[in-house]
């Protein structure tokens, strides 16, 4: 991918397995968010590059893709419940998918229960915490039962304690619902804690420097010697100094 004379992504090529939790990490500003935007089709790739799902070019009108952004994306005039059901409403009204209203209500009810927002489903975004807003965004993404869920540093703005809690929450939801997740983060420990594999990108122009398997039992312990060794390995791959 180029922006004018600036080459951002240079022949980035990797595979993602069905129901895998894959993390992408690399130096700040190396093009991780740009890569996610290309995967979703929000911006085009260059030079004939393609994104394929099961061998077919990715198509948001055909493939079910959800995106959790860096900042909470709740609409301020909608309650938690109505924010969560927004994606299903769009699929029914805009994409003309046949999703009955009672099915929407049932799916929303189940995901609200799963993310622990039962007592806050009628609250508005200004009435809940940052962590709750991101739980709402995660619920909104999972409720559509996506083929592919993209998450772009969704916990970067949270404090350390809330971030750790949210990491455990998203793993718990993923283990229950089993969706394919591509999770971008600049936090190496977060990548090791969450991922089954981690794709490490270089500095600009970004290419794939390594794909690191993370075969550690869950729940993972940050002070586990194997965890520490993988952190050392990825740090040595990313460091630019």
mmCIF file of C-alpha atoms in Angstrom:
data_model
loop_
_atom_site.group_PDB
_atom_site.id
_atom_site.type_symbol
_atom_site.label_atom_id
_atom_site.label_comp_id
_atom_site.label_asym_id
_atom_site.label_seq_id
_atom_site.Cartn_x
_atom_site.Cartn_y
_atom_site.Cartn_z
ATOM 1 C CA UNK A 1 0.000 0.000 0.000
ATOM 2 C CA UNK A 2 1.250 3.472 -0.952
ATOM 3 C CA UNK A 3 0.122 6.941 0.038
ATOM 4 C CA UNK A 4 1.723 9.121 -2.603
ATOM 5 C CA UNK A 5 5.457 8.415 -2.495
ATOM 6 C CA UNK A 6 5.232 6.752 0.932
ATOM 7 C CA UNK A 7 5.326 2.955 0.770
ATOM 8 C CA UNK A 8 3.534 1.746 3.914
ATOM 9 C CA UNK A 9 3.017 -1.994 3.342
ATOM 10 C CA UNK A 10 5.509 -3.938 1.239
ATOM 11 C CA UNK A 11 4.343 -7.374 0.065
ATOM 12 C CA UNK A 12 2.679 -8.315 3.374
ATOM 13 C CA UNK A 13 1.555 -11.921 3.075
ATOM 14 C CA UNK A 14 0.193 -14.277 5.753
ATOM 15 C CA UNK A 15 -2.669 -16.697 6.421
ATOM 16 C CA UNK A 16 -5.237 -16.797 9.206
ATOM 17 C CA UNK A 17 -6.877 -20.044 10.252
ATOM 18 C CA UNK A 18 -10.560 -20.533 10.959
ATOM 19 C CA UNK A 19 -11.468 -19.638 14.549
ATOM 20 C CA UNK A 20 -7.880 -18.575 15.244
ATOM 21 C CA UNK A 21 -6.949 -15.703 17.564
ATOM 22 C CA UNK A 22 -4.131 -14.017 15.647
ATOM 23 C CA UNK A 23 -2.297 -10.919 16.879
ATOM 24 C CA UNK A 24 -0.370 -8.452 14.727
ATOM 25 C CA UNK A 25 2.295 -6.357 16.403
ATOM 26 C CA UNK A 26 5.120 -4.150 15.283
ATOM 27 C CA UNK A 27 6.735 -0.750 15.829
ATOM 28 C CA UNK A 28 4.495 2.273 16.317
ATOM 29 C CA UNK A 29 3.449 3.752 12.981
ATOM 30 C CA UNK A 30 4.390 0.699 10.910
ATOM 31 C CA UNK A 31 0.978 0.435 9.209
ATOM 32 C CA UNK A 32 -0.957 -2.001 11.422
ATOM 33 C CA UNK A 33 -4.192 0.021 11.270
ATOM 34 C CA UNK A 34 -3.758 0.548 7.515
ATOM 35 C CA UNK A 35 -3.497 -3.233 7.143
ATOM 36 C CA UNK A 36 -6.781 -3.748 9.003
ATOM 37 C CA UNK A 37 -8.472 -1.084 6.880
ATOM 38 C CA UNK A 38 -7.363 -2.922 3.735
ATOM 39 C CA UNK A 39 -8.605 -6.258 5.090
ATOM 40 C CA UNK A 40 -12.058 -4.785 5.668
ATOM 41 C CA UNK A 41 -12.130 -3.166 2.249
ATOM 42 C CA UNK A 42 -12.319 0.357 3.709
ATOM 43 C CA UNK A 43 -9.310 1.301 1.578
ATOM 44 C CA UNK A 44 -7.905 -0.538 -1.453
ATOM 45 C CA UNK A 45 -4.579 -2.336 -1.625
ATOM 46 C CA UNK A 46 -2.148 -1.590 -4.443
ATOM 47 C CA UNK A 47 -0.450 -3.560 -7.209
ATOM 48 C CA UNK A 48 -3.134 -6.222 -7.484
ATOM 49 C CA UNK A 49 -2.847 -7.373 -3.863
ATOM 50 C CA UNK A 50 -5.850 -9.333 -2.612
ATOM 51 C CA UNK A 51 -7.508 -10.389 0.616
ATOM 52 C CA UNK A 52 -9.189 -13.798 0.389
ATOM 53 C CA UNK A 53 -11.655 -15.623 2.626
ATOM 54 C CA UNK A 54 -11.843 -19.325 1.743
ATOM 55 C CA UNK A 55 -10.236 -18.503 -1.597
ATOM 56 C CA UNK A 56 -12.725 -15.766 -2.527
ATOM 57 C CA UNK A 57 -12.015 -12.003 -2.601
ATOM 58 C CA UNK A 58 -13.252 -10.433 0.608
ATOM 59 C CA UNK A 59 -16.639 -8.777 0.187
ATOM 60 C CA UNK A 60 -18.327 -7.034 3.146
ATOM 61 C CA UNK A 61 -21.712 -7.548 1.478
ATOM 62 C CA UNK A 62 -21.153 -11.297 1.388
ATOM 63 C CA UNK A 63 -18.764 -12.005 4.248
ATOM 64 C CA UNK A 64 -19.720 -11.141 7.793
ATOM 65 C CA UNK A 65 -16.981 -8.818 9.074
ATOM 66 C CA UNK A 66 -16.936 -6.844 12.322
ATOM 67 C CA UNK A 67 -14.487 -4.158 13.475
ATOM 68 C CA UNK A 68 -13.707 -2.968 17.014
ATOM 69 C CA UNK A 69 -11.872 0.365 16.826
ATOM 70 C CA UNK A 70 -9.252 1.940 19.091
ATOM 71 C CA UNK A 71 -11.816 4.236 20.678
ATOM 72 C CA UNK A 72 -15.312 3.159 21.785
ATOM 73 C CA UNK A 73 -17.700 3.641 18.865
ATOM 74 C CA UNK A 74 -20.988 3.839 20.777
ATOM 75 C CA UNK A 75 -23.601 6.222 19.390
ATOM 76 C CA UNK A 76 -24.375 8.675 22.230
ATOM 77 C CA UNK A 77 -28.137 8.803 21.538
ATOM 78 C CA UNK A 78 -28.589 5.029 21.774
ATOM 79 C CA UNK A 79 -28.651 2.897 24.916
ATOM 80 C CA UNK A 80 -26.206 0.044 25.479
ATOM 81 C CA UNK A 81 -28.820 -2.415 24.212
ATOM 82 C CA UNK A 82 -29.598 -0.351 21.110
ATOM 83 C CA UNK A 83 -25.914 0.142 20.338
ATOM 84 C CA UNK A 84 -25.335 -3.605 20.507
ATOM 85 C CA UNK A 85 -28.224 -4.376 18.160
ATOM 86 C CA UNK A 86 -27.185 -1.717 15.604
ATOM 87 C CA UNK A 87 -25.194 -4.110 13.392
ATOM 88 C CA UNK A 88 -28.103 -6.541 13.194
ATOM 89 C CA UNK A 89 -30.482 -3.719 12.315
ATOM 90 C CA UNK A 90 -28.174 -2.627 9.486
ATOM 91 C CA UNK A 91 -27.995 -6.167 8.148
ATOM 92 C CA UNK A 92 -31.768 -6.422 8.128
ATOM 93 C CA UNK A 93 -32.696 -2.967 6.847
ATOM 94 C CA UNK A 94 -29.763 -2.007 4.614
ATOM 95 C CA UNK A 95 -28.413 -5.361 3.432
ATOM 96 C CA UNK A 96 -31.939 -6.839 3.371
ATOM 97 C CA UNK A 97 -30.948 -9.929 5.323
ATOM 98 C CA UNK A 98 -33.832 -11.927 6.711
ATOM 99 C CA UNK A 99 -33.277 -11.584 10.468
ATOM 100 C CA UNK A 100 -36.575 -11.623 12.412
ATOM 101 C CA UNK A 101 -37.000 -9.068 15.187
ATOM 102 C CA UNK A 102 -37.421 -11.772 17.824
ATOM 103 C CA UNK A 103 -34.117 -13.369 16.741
ATOM 104 C CA UNK A 104 -32.379 -9.990 17.033
ATOM 105 C CA UNK A 105 -33.777 -9.525 20.548
ATOM 106 C CA UNK A 106 -32.690 -13.033 21.576
ATOM 107 C CA UNK A 107 -29.153 -12.640 20.226
ATOM 108 C CA UNK A 108 -28.783 -9.236 21.886
ATOM 109 C CA UNK A 109 -30.075 -10.608 25.193
ATOM 110 C CA UNK A 110 -27.570 -13.494 25.108
ATOM 111 C CA UNK A 111 -24.569 -11.307 24.289
ATOM 112 C CA UNK A 112 -25.504 -8.738 26.950
ATOM 113 C CA UNK A 113 -25.558 -11.566 29.460
ATOM 114 C CA UNK A 114 -22.251 -12.924 28.149
ATOM 115 C CA UNK A 115 -20.429 -9.584 28.528
ATOM 116 C CA UNK A 116 -22.017 -8.857 31.899
ATOM 117 C CA UNK A 117 -23.952 -5.708 31.010
ATOM 118 C CA UNK A 118 -27.406 -6.843 32.194
ATOM 119 C CA UNK A 119 -27.714 -4.083 34.767
ATOM 120 C CA UNK A 120 -26.604 -1.389 32.317
ATOM 121 C CA UNK A 121 -28.484 -2.279 29.115
ATOM 122 C CA UNK A 122 -30.724 0.807 29.324
ATOM 123 C CA UNK A 123 -27.876 3.205 30.139
ATOM 124 C CA UNK A 124 -26.472 5.697 27.644
ATOM 125 C CA UNK A 125 -22.732 5.903 26.812
ATOM 126 C CA UNK A 126 -22.187 9.016 28.947
ATOM 127 C CA UNK A 127 -23.476 7.077 31.959
ATOM 128 C CA UNK A 128 -21.000 4.178 31.793
ATOM 129 C CA UNK A 129 -17.233 3.743 32.139
ATOM 130 C CA UNK A 130 -14.671 3.401 29.363
ATOM 131 C CA UNK A 131 -14.374 -0.323 30.024
ATOM 132 C CA UNK A 132 -18.144 -0.742 29.726
ATOM 133 C CA UNK A 133 -18.141 1.189 26.452
ATOM 134 C CA UNK A 134 -15.548 -1.194 25.044
ATOM 135 C CA UNK A 135 -17.530 -4.175 26.321
ATOM 136 C CA UNK A 136 -20.493 -2.705 24.437
ATOM 137 C CA UNK A 137 -18.380 -2.385 21.282
ATOM 138 C CA UNK A 138 -17.147 -5.979 21.663
ATOM 139 C CA UNK A 139 -20.704 -7.214 22.178
ATOM 140 C CA UNK A 140 -21.801 -5.253 19.097
ATOM 141 C CA UNK A 141 -19.085 -7.004 17.085
ATOM 142 C CA UNK A 142 -19.725 -10.541 18.352
ATOM 143 C CA UNK A 143 -23.544 -10.371 18.163
ATOM 144 C CA UNK A 144 -23.407 -10.329 14.346
ATOM 145 C CA UNK A 145 -21.674 -13.747 14.467
ATOM 146 C CA UNK A 146 -18.855 -12.542 12.206
ATOM 147 C CA UNK A 147 -16.777 -14.707 9.889
ATOM 148 C CA UNK A 148 -13.911 -12.375 10.750
ATOM 149 C CA UNK A 149 -13.538 -10.009 13.710
ATOM 150 C CA UNK A 150 -10.916 -7.266 13.498
ATOM 151 C CA UNK A 151 -9.798 -5.459 16.650
ATOM 152 C CA UNK A 152 -7.533 -2.410 16.390
ATOM 153 C CA UNK A 153 -5.799 -1.806 19.740
ATOM 154 C CA UNK A 154 -9.191 -1.734 21.458
ATOM 155 C CA UNK A 155 -7.764 -1.507 24.990
ATOM 156 C CA UNK A 156 -5.046 1.090 24.351
ATOM 157 C CA UNK A 157 -6.923 3.939 26.050
ATOM 158 C CA UNK A 158 -7.803 1.953 29.195
ATOM 159 C CA UNK A 159 -5.921 1.944 32.486
ATOM 160 C CA UNK A 160 -3.757 -1.097 33.279
ATOM 161 C CA UNK A 161 -6.249 -2.812 35.586
ATOM 162 C CA UNK A 162 -9.206 -2.366 33.221
ATOM 163 C CA UNK A 163 -7.069 -3.417 30.265
ATOM 164 C CA UNK A 164 -6.110 -6.691 31.962
ATOM 165 C CA UNK A 165 -9.751 -7.346 32.826
ATOM 166 C CA UNK A 166 -10.832 -6.676 29.231
ATOM 167 C CA UNK A 167 -8.158 -9.015 27.863
ATOM 168 C CA UNK A 168 -9.561 -11.798 30.021
ATOM 169 C CA UNK A 169 -13.099 -10.900 28.977
ATOM 170 C CA UNK A 170 -12.433 -10.971 25.239
ATOM 171 C CA UNK A 171 -10.668 -14.327 25.599
ATOM 172 C CA UNK A 172 -13.609 -15.719 27.564
ATOM 173 C CA UNK A 173 -16.058 -14.551 24.881
ATOM 174 C CA UNK A 174 -13.850 -15.867 22.057
ATOM 175 C CA UNK A 175 -13.528 -19.265 23.739
ATOM 176 C CA UNK A 176 -17.311 -19.436 24.088
ATOM 177 C CA UNK A 177 -18.229 -18.229 20.593
ATOM 178 C CA UNK A 178 -15.151 -19.303 18.581
ATOM 179 C CA UNK A 179 -14.739 -16.672 15.873
ATOM 180 C CA UNK A 180 -11.740 -15.818 13.716
ATOM 181 C CA UNK A 181 -10.028 -12.797 15.294
ATOM 182 C CA UNK A 182 -7.248 -10.539 14.008
ATOM 183 C CA UNK A 183 -6.129 -8.342 16.898
ATOM 184 C CA UNK A 184 -3.689 -5.456 16.381
ATOM 185 C CA UNK A 185 -1.631 -4.322 19.350
ATOM 186 C CA UNK A 186 1.678 -2.585 20.043
ATOM 187 C CA UNK A 187 1.761 -4.244 23.485
ATOM 188 C CA UNK A 188 3.932 -7.368 23.261
ATOM 189 C CA UNK A 189 2.676 -8.871 26.535
ATOM 190 C CA UNK A 190 -0.912 -8.415 25.364
ATOM 191 C CA UNK A 191 -0.134 -10.243 22.113
ATOM 192 C CA UNK A 192 1.427 -13.184 23.960
ATOM 193 C CA UNK A 193 -1.408 -13.312 26.483
ATOM 194 C CA UNK A 194 -4.109 -13.395 23.799
ATOM 195 C CA UNK A 195 -2.793 -14.980 20.627
ATOM 196 C CA UNK A 196 -2.318 -18.451 19.245
ATOM 197 C CA UNK A 197 0.130 -16.918 16.754
ATOM 198 C CA UNK A 198 1.631 -13.451 16.452
ATOM 199 C CA UNK A 199 2.607 -11.803 13.173
ATOM 200 C CA UNK A 200 5.515 -9.411 13.719
ATOM 201 C CA UNK A 201 5.860 -6.519 11.252
ATOM 202 C CA UNK A 202 8.970 -4.484 10.486
ATOM 203 C CA UNK A 203 9.297 -0.703 10.417
ATOM 204 C CA UNK A 204 8.071 1.166 7.325
ATOM 205 C CA UNK A 205 7.732 -0.057 4.705
ATOM 206 C CA UNK A 206 6.202 -2.877 6.726
ATOM 207 C CA UNK A 207 6.656 -6.502 5.786
ATOM 208 C CA UNK A 208 6.204 -9.691 7.773
ATOM 209 C CA UNK A 209 9.388 -10.207 9.776
ATOM 210 C CA UNK A 210 8.270 -13.356 11.599
ATOM 211 C CA UNK A 211 5.239 -15.405 12.588
ATOM 212 C CA UNK A 212 5.622 -16.607 16.162
ATOM 213 C CA UNK A 213 3.507 -19.539 17.436
ATOM 214 C CA UNK A 214 2.441 -19.132 21.056
ATOM 215 C CA UNK A 215 1.776 -22.620 22.360
ATOM 216 C CA UNK A 216 1.234 -21.836 26.037
ATOM 217 C CA UNK A 217 -1.553 -23.192 28.252
ATOM 218 C CA UNK A 218 -4.361 -20.826 29.268
ATOM 219 C CA UNK A 219 -4.759 -18.871 31.462
ATOM 220 C CA UNK A 220 -1.273 -17.574 30.793
ATOM 221 C CA UNK A 221 1.040 -16.210 33.454
ATOM 222 C CA UNK A 222 3.186 -13.182 32.668
ATOM 223 C CA UNK A 223 6.048 -14.476 34.846
ATOM 224 C CA UNK A 224 6.054 -17.962 33.319
ATOM 225 C CA UNK A 225 9.615 -18.554 31.988
ATOM 226 C CA UNK A 226 8.254 -19.578 28.569
ATOM 227 C CA UNK A 227 6.115 -16.400 28.442
ATOM 228 C CA UNK A 228 9.177 -14.309 29.322
ATOM 229 C CA UNK A 229 11.263 -16.024 26.627
ATOM 230 C CA UNK A 230 8.654 -15.383 23.916
ATOM 231 C CA UNK A 231 8.470 -11.741 25.054
ATOM 232 C CA UNK A 232 12.253 -11.479 24.732
ATOM 233 C CA UNK A 233 12.123 -13.040 21.267
ATOM 234 C CA UNK A 234 9.414 -10.688 19.954
ATOM 235 C CA UNK A 235 11.047 -7.649 21.571
ATOM 236 C CA UNK A 236 14.302 -8.419 19.795
ATOM 237 C CA UNK A 237 12.386 -8.655 16.481
ATOM 238 C CA UNK A 238 10.564 -5.347 16.946
ATOM 239 C CA UNK A 239 13.179 -3.118 18.531
ATOM 240 C CA UNK A 240 14.451 -0.334 16.294
ATOM 241 C CA UNK A 241 17.155 1.053 18.589
#
